[in-house]
């Protein structure tokens, strides 16, 4: 079974391989009382990737290493600059399935093959405080890299690593770096040994070809991107026919200028979020399922709101698949939220109002309604339908189906789309306010909530282009969404309480407590309905963008 270690480290350039790599006296670093020489470890690591280096492109590293005190398989996932989560698995001859699954959203169905072998002589020193507690490990690594695929080059270099001890204060690394800088030691230009190895061992192009390529890239970068008419930039394939080859992300050539540029930037960010959150969802990282679900909803809303920019005949089928994914991600989550509301409401009741085995009934009911499982979710993420969707999203952002309006200035096109969504929210809120309390009003408020969420996402996409007016609308829609969401929660809670009361009565139990909870939920709904006119009036006064 794989385990995880948070790794916080910094890398520095050493002298050329074969030369001396003197370190300054690190006992001068504030907080350091001793430097313990731990000797030299011989490390042998083979790095794996796809033939087109999809992991390296995403700053992920997967290796099999022997030597040292942590021999085994290591997958490193970037968290932030200088911070990575290292997922470890025991040594084996093939890549562990647990680790392969964690990079599935990147590699899809491609094969993982050895790409680079690194042989390192690691001279290790421990920095400790007065009590002997480890503060950081400093190592001087003399490295030899051998290319295993995509060429046959080799390279040698020396580098210095400073890795913070577990649960250490990251500010301590600043103190060490200050000492290293005074000694003339500077940060490494490469993010990792693998990145440097791939660069230093890559086959070199003929000088003329390299100059021509650089010239072409410079010329392309100097031209602002233009959005074409529908069909001129190529359409994505139907999801069911999508290939399983992952397209490499294509970042924009320049700062967004047109309406199409801005919407594609937002869409690309949601695609990236889905792919990047995949390992976290598989690892059951808190809030990761919710965040991936939100990304799918944002992307689907973008397709619906900006149909004048992205051809709906292409994006609509993709929206269907995004809706499916969001539903799969929410199989257990919605039930968990409902159970949390009911449990909290029960805990808030005075004990003399609780009659019968209410808590036990609630637990049994909740367990019976859980139709999903983590195994089901993982099966979804490993399934062809999901992987095809990711590939289709890659294709979409690489060759977007832009319509004529995409080439226009964002101030007009994007603002018009946001105002249109806002007007729909206004109509639905107005309809809800005109209805008497009851199921019809509940449904109208729920519809208004969904439209408010879509308008919020449309305004998020518009904010870089429209500035403060769009940002203010995001806040307004979020506030409205919260109020309407709380109301919908009360509707769901009342429905669940009716079901629980029926089951309790059939079992010969006292249903009094369920009635009390129902009454409280009803009062909460009435209070929220009373707040809605004032909330909406304040939003209308501000208006849309």
XYZ file of C-alpha atoms in Angstrom:
545
model
C 0.000 0.000 0.000
C 1.372 3.438 -0.970
C 1.987 6.091 1.688
C 2.445 9.845 1.408
C 5.148 12.223 2.586
C 5.042 16.010 2.182
C 8.417 17.083 0.814
C 9.593 20.694 1.139
C 12.987 21.280 -0.415
C 15.135 23.645 -2.416
C 17.790 22.847 -5.000
C 20.982 24.751 -5.681
C 23.646 24.590 -8.333
C 26.957 23.017 -7.445
C 30.304 23.228 -9.275
C 30.871 21.095 -12.407
C 30.878 17.330 -11.867
C 34.248 16.170 -10.602
C 35.018 19.465 -8.887
C 34.817 20.359 -5.244
C 31.443 21.286 -3.778
C 32.333 23.039 -0.555
C 29.513 24.055 1.726
C 29.839 27.008 4.077
C 29.863 26.424 7.825
C 26.156 25.819 8.372
C 26.477 25.935 12.155
C 26.274 29.698 11.623
C 22.661 29.359 10.477
C 20.340 30.651 13.245
C 18.880 27.723 15.184
C 21.525 25.219 14.076
C 23.697 23.779 16.845
C 25.362 20.982 14.929
C 26.009 19.526 11.488
C 26.149 15.729 11.488
C 27.930 13.945 8.642
C 25.755 10.970 7.632
C 28.101 9.652 4.960
C 27.569 8.994 1.251
C 24.613 7.037 -0.154
C 24.754 5.505 -3.637
C 21.362 5.963 -5.328
C 20.182 4.334 -8.543
C 16.911 5.715 -9.910
C 15.054 4.927 -13.122
C 12.393 7.461 -14.119
C 9.260 6.443 -16.002
C 7.069 8.478 -18.332
C 5.114 8.159 -21.558
C 7.007 8.331 -24.844
C 5.826 11.935 -25.287
C 6.700 12.849 -21.666
C 3.232 13.731 -20.406
C 4.286 13.433 -16.755
C 7.317 15.672 -17.178
C 5.150 18.249 -18.979
C 2.912 18.325 -15.898
C 5.919 18.492 -13.501
C 5.208 14.981 -12.192
C 7.974 12.461 -11.559
C 7.684 8.699 -11.209
C 10.772 6.666 -10.345
C 12.019 3.336 -9.070
C 14.996 3.874 -6.770
C 17.381 1.640 -4.880
C 19.911 2.741 -2.290
C 19.417 5.089 0.650
C 16.839 4.625 3.376
C 13.729 5.067 1.191
C 14.244 2.555 -1.624
C 11.073 1.876 -3.584
C 8.738 3.551 -6.050
C 8.186 7.298 -5.656
C 5.560 9.456 -7.372
C 5.956 13.180 -6.758
C 2.952 15.458 -7.201
C 3.523 19.242 -7.204
C 1.709 21.206 -4.489
C 3.365 24.615 -4.821
C 6.835 25.951 -5.554
C 9.344 23.770 -3.699
C 6.571 21.638 -2.172
C 5.569 18.194 -3.392
C 3.667 15.218 -2.096
C 5.749 12.081 -2.481
C 3.639 8.928 -2.771
C 5.699 5.845 -1.946
C 5.241 2.173 -2.740
C 7.464 -0.858 -2.081
C 10.008 -2.056 -4.644
C 8.645 -4.208 -7.445
C 9.659 -5.049 -10.993
C 6.761 -3.163 -12.572
C 5.077 0.146 -11.855
C 2.641 -0.365 -8.950
C -0.998 -0.127 -10.018
C -1.694 2.329 -7.168
C 0.783 4.797 -8.663
C -0.319 4.211 -12.246
C -3.875 5.073 -11.214
C -2.706 8.378 -9.728
C -1.339 9.501 -13.108
C -4.198 8.069 -15.172
C -5.663 11.489 -15.966
C -2.304 12.416 -17.524
C -1.292 9.262 -19.348
C -4.789 7.969 -20.230
C -4.076 4.608 -21.912
C -0.455 5.305 -22.877
C 2.327 3.008 -21.654
C 4.795 4.049 -18.983
C 8.364 3.348 -20.099
C 11.848 4.017 -18.640
C 13.092 7.389 -19.906
C 16.107 8.319 -17.762
C 18.430 6.606 -15.296
C 20.123 8.715 -12.623
C 23.131 7.466 -10.636
C 23.805 9.729 -7.668
C 26.473 9.791 -4.985
C 24.695 11.662 -2.177
C 26.870 13.194 0.535
C 24.419 13.785 3.397
C 24.546 16.170 6.351
C 21.915 16.692 9.040
C 21.326 20.130 10.555
C 20.162 19.737 14.163
C 19.181 22.079 16.982
C 20.473 22.117 20.559
C 18.281 19.158 21.515
C 19.502 17.094 18.586
C 16.209 17.445 16.682
C 16.575 17.340 12.914
C 15.893 20.681 11.235
C 16.864 19.882 7.650
C 18.898 17.506 5.545
C 21.532 18.995 3.264
C 23.019 16.830 0.552
C 25.624 17.324 -2.143
C 24.640 15.105 -5.074
C 27.058 14.127 -7.828
C 24.779 12.941 -10.594
C 25.206 11.015 -13.824
C 22.193 10.869 -16.160
C 21.698 8.317 -18.929
C 18.940 8.676 -21.506
C 16.949 5.440 -21.906
C 14.403 6.455 -24.566
C 14.109 9.234 -27.097
C 17.867 9.374 -27.466
C 21.078 8.031 -25.981
C 22.705 11.064 -24.400
C 24.338 11.369 -21.003
C 25.221 14.219 -18.654
C 26.925 14.863 -15.327
C 26.493 17.602 -12.787
C 26.588 18.387 -9.087
C 23.773 19.969 -7.117
C 22.869 20.748 -3.545
C 19.533 19.875 -1.964
C 18.136 21.252 1.293
C 15.078 19.327 2.499
C 13.078 20.500 5.493
C 12.505 17.977 8.273
C 8.979 16.647 8.763
C 6.740 19.264 10.418
C 9.536 21.823 10.191
C 9.074 25.568 9.763
C 9.506 26.513 6.071
C 11.032 29.826 7.187
C 14.095 27.845 8.281
C 14.930 27.206 4.621
C 15.210 30.975 4.115
C 17.888 31.095 6.809
C 19.857 28.301 5.151
C 19.503 29.931 1.736
C 20.809 33.241 3.058
C 23.980 31.454 4.195
C 24.341 29.632 0.877
C 23.891 32.837 -1.124
C 26.661 34.533 0.850
C 28.887 31.634 -0.176
C 28.020 32.231 -3.844
C 25.664 29.262 -4.148
C 22.551 30.044 -6.192
C 19.240 28.317 -6.841
C 19.097 25.667 -9.536
C 17.512 26.693 -12.824
C 15.876 23.247 -13.076
C 12.844 22.280 -11.015
C 14.079 18.698 -10.560
C 16.870 16.312 -11.437
C 14.628 14.726 -14.042
C 13.923 18.056 -15.733
C 17.645 18.791 -15.957
C 18.420 15.266 -17.151
C 15.799 15.416 -19.919
C 17.084 18.787 -21.051
C 20.797 17.928 -20.891
C 20.436 14.550 -22.625
C 17.916 15.541 -25.299
C 19.020 15.009 -28.901
C 20.316 18.282 -30.294
C 18.816 19.644 -33.486
C 21.071 20.874 -36.285
C 21.981 24.495 -35.709
C 20.087 25.764 -38.767
C 16.888 23.919 -37.807
C 17.078 25.192 -34.232
C 17.478 28.793 -35.393
C 14.568 28.440 -37.805
C 12.331 27.016 -35.067
C 13.210 29.807 -32.638
C 12.544 32.390 -35.341
C 9.156 30.861 -36.096
C 8.143 30.793 -32.431
C 9.184 34.410 -31.935
C 7.176 35.501 -34.970
C 4.103 33.587 -33.754
C 4.381 35.011 -30.251
C 4.451 38.534 -31.671
C 1.050 38.157 -33.310
C -2.128 38.541 -31.253
C -4.378 35.508 -31.374
C -7.431 35.784 -33.631
C -10.646 33.864 -33.229
C -12.006 32.413 -36.412
C -15.535 31.741 -37.540
C -17.333 28.605 -36.556
C -15.599 25.602 -38.009
C -12.425 27.405 -39.108
C -10.421 26.294 -36.085
C -11.593 22.690 -36.215
C -14.280 20.936 -34.202
C -13.793 18.387 -31.482
C -14.909 14.845 -32.104
C -18.037 13.418 -30.536
C -17.267 12.176 -27.017
C -18.185 8.608 -27.909
C -15.672 8.647 -30.768
C -12.839 10.449 -28.984
C -9.396 8.936 -29.267
C -7.504 7.944 -26.144
C -4.360 9.848 -27.046
C -3.915 12.841 -24.764
C -3.430 16.164 -26.493
C -0.725 18.357 -25.025
C -2.168 21.520 -23.469
C -1.689 24.558 -25.691
C -1.281 27.727 -23.608
C -2.316 30.999 -25.235
C 0.398 32.810 -27.170
C -0.270 36.131 -25.470
C -2.452 37.999 -23.043
C -6.169 37.486 -23.755
C -7.479 40.186 -26.080
C -10.649 38.971 -27.754
C -13.840 37.617 -26.257
C -12.771 34.160 -27.393
C -9.375 34.511 -25.707
C -10.972 35.262 -22.339
C -13.552 32.494 -22.423
C -10.993 29.933 -23.578
C -8.677 30.942 -20.734
C -11.454 30.249 -18.240
C -12.457 26.998 -19.949
C -8.849 25.843 -20.036
C -8.502 26.541 -16.299
C -11.497 24.297 -15.559
C -10.135 21.526 -17.784
C -6.819 21.802 -15.953
C -8.558 21.672 -12.581
C -10.391 18.447 -13.459
C -7.177 16.755 -14.590
C -5.097 18.042 -11.672
C -7.680 17.092 -9.047
C -7.962 13.520 -10.292
C -5.107 12.170 -8.085
C -6.499 14.003 -5.045
C -9.946 12.475 -5.581
C -8.391 9.017 -5.849
C -6.459 9.647 -2.616
C -9.646 10.893 -0.896
C -8.097 14.271 -0.094
C -10.656 16.402 1.803
C -12.815 18.616 -0.429
C -11.232 17.237 -3.627
C -14.448 15.614 -4.894
C -16.373 18.837 -4.322
C -13.727 20.920 -6.109
C -13.671 18.610 -9.134
C -17.447 18.671 -9.258
C -17.420 22.485 -9.204
C -14.903 22.547 -12.072
C -17.174 20.346 -14.196
C -20.124 22.604 -13.442
C -18.157 25.749 -14.238
C -17.089 24.345 -17.574
C -20.589 23.188 -18.480
C -22.006 26.589 -17.489
C -19.391 28.305 -19.650
C -20.524 26.326 -22.678
C -24.154 27.261 -22.002
C -23.586 30.948 -21.216
C -21.182 31.695 -24.041
C -22.865 29.951 -26.945
C -22.202 33.032 -29.107
C -18.474 32.399 -28.672
C -18.186 28.590 -28.598
C -20.317 26.631 -31.051
C -23.065 24.902 -29.068
C -23.424 22.133 -31.648
C -19.958 21.022 -30.535
C -20.064 21.879 -26.830
C -23.582 20.616 -26.041
C -22.644 16.894 -26.242
C -19.607 17.609 -24.072
C -21.875 19.367 -21.595
C -23.935 16.181 -21.351
C -20.806 14.261 -20.399
C -19.795 16.900 -17.846
C -23.258 16.662 -16.285
C -22.808 12.887 -16.064
C -19.414 13.281 -14.375
C -20.764 15.810 -11.872
C -23.565 13.381 -11.002
C -21.104 10.543 -10.461
C -18.957 12.742 -8.241
C -22.038 13.646 -6.193
C -23.436 10.147 -5.710
C -22.483 9.998 -2.038
C -21.780 13.646 -1.356
C -25.397 14.870 -1.566
C -26.527 12.176 0.867
C -23.661 13.023 3.219
C -24.667 16.706 3.238
C -28.306 15.841 3.934
C -27.302 13.523 6.772
C -25.086 16.255 8.244
C -28.023 18.696 8.243
C -30.302 16.196 9.941
C -27.667 15.227 12.516
C -26.966 18.866 13.366
C -30.654 19.625 13.701
C -31.107 16.631 16.010
C -28.100 17.621 18.136
C -29.596 21.102 18.569
C -32.838 19.748 20.023
C -33.301 19.730 23.821
C -33.130 16.163 25.099
C -36.752 16.245 26.336
C -37.905 16.678 22.728
C -36.135 13.526 21.541
C -38.330 10.464 21.881
C -37.516 7.027 20.542
C -34.378 5.734 18.763
C -34.116 8.726 16.442
C -30.329 8.707 16.058
C -30.271 4.982 15.312
C -33.101 5.392 12.797
C -31.219 8.228 11.106
C -28.022 6.167 10.850
C -29.846 3.176 9.387
C -31.738 5.344 6.897
C -28.578 7.162 5.774
C -26.638 3.938 5.265
C -29.429 2.386 3.227
C -29.612 5.400 0.899
C -25.902 5.489 0.115
C -26.017 4.129 -3.408
C -22.401 4.898 -4.201
C -18.988 3.988 -2.873
C -15.396 4.966 -3.313
C -14.897 1.801 -5.341
C -17.610 2.960 -7.726
C -16.050 6.415 -8.058
C -12.599 4.990 -8.763
C -14.142 2.693 -11.379
C -15.653 5.778 -13.020
C -12.267 7.533 -13.082
C -10.645 4.449 -14.610
C -13.434 4.002 -17.146
C -13.277 4.729 -20.854
C -16.130 7.245 -20.761
C -14.277 9.510 -18.314
C -10.917 9.168 -20.072
C -12.547 9.907 -23.425
C -14.096 13.021 -21.905
C -10.667 14.251 -20.759
C -9.271 13.681 -24.247
C -12.193 15.519 -25.806
C -11.608 18.477 -23.479
C -7.944 18.504 -24.530
C -9.022 18.593 -28.159
C -11.529 21.356 -27.467
C -9.042 23.760 -25.909
C -6.403 22.923 -28.532
C -8.775 23.532 -31.458
C -11.776 25.452 -30.116
C -14.967 25.684 -32.216
C -15.054 29.471 -32.226
C -17.913 31.471 -33.680
C -17.654 34.858 -35.338
C -18.346 36.772 -32.118
C -15.243 35.244 -30.551
C -13.021 37.648 -32.488
C -14.797 40.723 -31.126
C -13.878 42.843 -28.134
C -14.833 41.235 -24.823
C -16.439 44.351 -23.347
C -19.423 43.935 -25.656
C -19.791 40.224 -26.305
C -19.033 38.907 -22.813
C -21.011 41.623 -21.036
C -24.056 40.848 -23.198
C -23.870 37.145 -22.287
C -23.633 37.917 -18.570
C -26.550 40.353 -18.716
C -28.644 37.723 -20.476
C -27.986 35.238 -17.669
C -28.745 37.908 -15.069
C -32.094 38.675 -16.733
C -33.028 34.990 -16.510
C -32.232 35.010 -12.805
C -34.417 38.105 -12.397
C -37.329 36.393 -14.141
C -37.065 33.279 -11.973
C -36.736 35.217 -8.714
C -39.706 37.370 -9.700
C -41.741 34.247 -10.446
C -40.823 32.743 -7.069
C -41.797 35.909 -5.200
C -45.220 35.962 -6.851
C -46.063 32.387 -5.842
C -47.591 31.502 -2.476
C -45.567 29.325 -0.090
C -45.627 25.711 -1.138
C -44.102 23.226 -3.515
C -44.398 25.475 -6.583
C -42.485 28.265 -4.868
C -39.908 25.751 -3.625
C -39.332 24.583 -7.194
C -39.121 28.147 -8.531
C -36.556 29.082 -5.894
C -34.536 25.984 -6.759
C -34.575 26.930 -10.460
C -33.469 30.455 -9.527
C -30.618 28.999 -7.494
C -29.342 26.968 -10.446
C -29.517 30.020 -12.704
C -27.777 32.193 -10.099
C -24.949 29.665 -9.981
C -24.627 29.741 -13.781
C -24.610 33.557 -13.751
C -21.949 33.524 -11.044
C -19.710 31.307 -13.177
C -20.336 33.466 -16.254
C -19.319 36.529 -14.242
C -16.197 34.712 -12.992
C -15.148 34.097 -16.592
C -15.897 37.734 -17.403
C -13.999 39.295 -14.490
C -10.544 39.494 -16.167
C -12.147 41.324 -19.098
C -14.764 43.452 -17.322
C -13.098 44.073 -13.971
C -14.950 45.232 -10.842
C -18.530 45.158 -12.216
C -18.168 41.453 -13.000
C -16.415 40.783 -9.685
C -19.259 42.528 -7.839
C -21.799 40.410 -9.697
C -19.911 37.259 -8.633
C -20.343 38.332 -5.004
C -24.012 39.154 -5.486
C -24.780 35.834 -7.154
C -22.829 33.939 -4.515
C -24.893 35.594 -1.778
C -28.136 34.833 -3.610
C -27.001 31.291 -4.306
C -26.290 30.768 -0.595
C -29.733 31.971 0.468
C -31.510 29.892 -2.172
C -29.261 26.927 -1.416
C -30.118 27.067 2.274
C -33.775 27.115 1.296
C -33.341 24.078 -0.952
C -31.561 22.284 1.885
C -34.640 22.883 4.057
C -36.823 21.384 1.308
C -34.637 18.281 1.158
C -34.526 18.003 4.960
C -38.340 18.144 5.192
C -38.667 15.455 2.547
C -36.224 13.239 4.427
C -38.058 13.830 7.722
C -41.367 12.773 6.173
C -39.704 9.570 4.997
C -38.114 8.937 8.392
C -41.362 9.594 10.229
C -43.210 7.135 7.987
C -40.590 4.432 8.599
C -40.597 5.086 12.358
C -44.396 4.911 12.552
C -44.445 1.644 10.581
C -41.946 0.207 13.061
C -44.114 1.207 16.011
C -41.803 4.037 17.092
C -42.825 7.470 18.331
C -42.648 9.961 15.422
C -42.948 13.078 17.627
C -39.314 14.177 17.197
C -39.521 14.073 13.413
C -42.493 16.405 13.562
C -40.583 18.834 15.773
C -37.625 18.813 13.372
C -39.964 19.258 10.411
C -41.543 22.298 12.056
C -38.152 23.859 12.672
C -37.100 23.241 9.058
C -40.359 24.795 7.886
C -39.759 27.868 10.028
C -36.236 28.147 8.606
C -37.616 28.016 5.075
C -40.176 30.700 5.858
C -37.462 32.956 7.289
C -35.355 32.547 4.151
C -38.341 33.268 1.932
C -38.914 36.440 3.934
C -35.284 37.477 3.359
C -35.427 36.951 -0.396
C -37.233 40.202 -1.406
C -34.736 42.389 0.412
C -31.774 40.356 -0.844
C -32.972 40.574 -4.423
C -33.802 44.290 -4.189
C -30.217 45.014 -3.124
C -28.893 42.931 -6.015
C -31.205 44.620 -8.548
C -30.072 48.043 -7.354
C -26.487 47.110 -8.207
C -27.540 45.607 -11.535
C -25.487 43.420 -13.842
C -22.272 44.317 -15.660
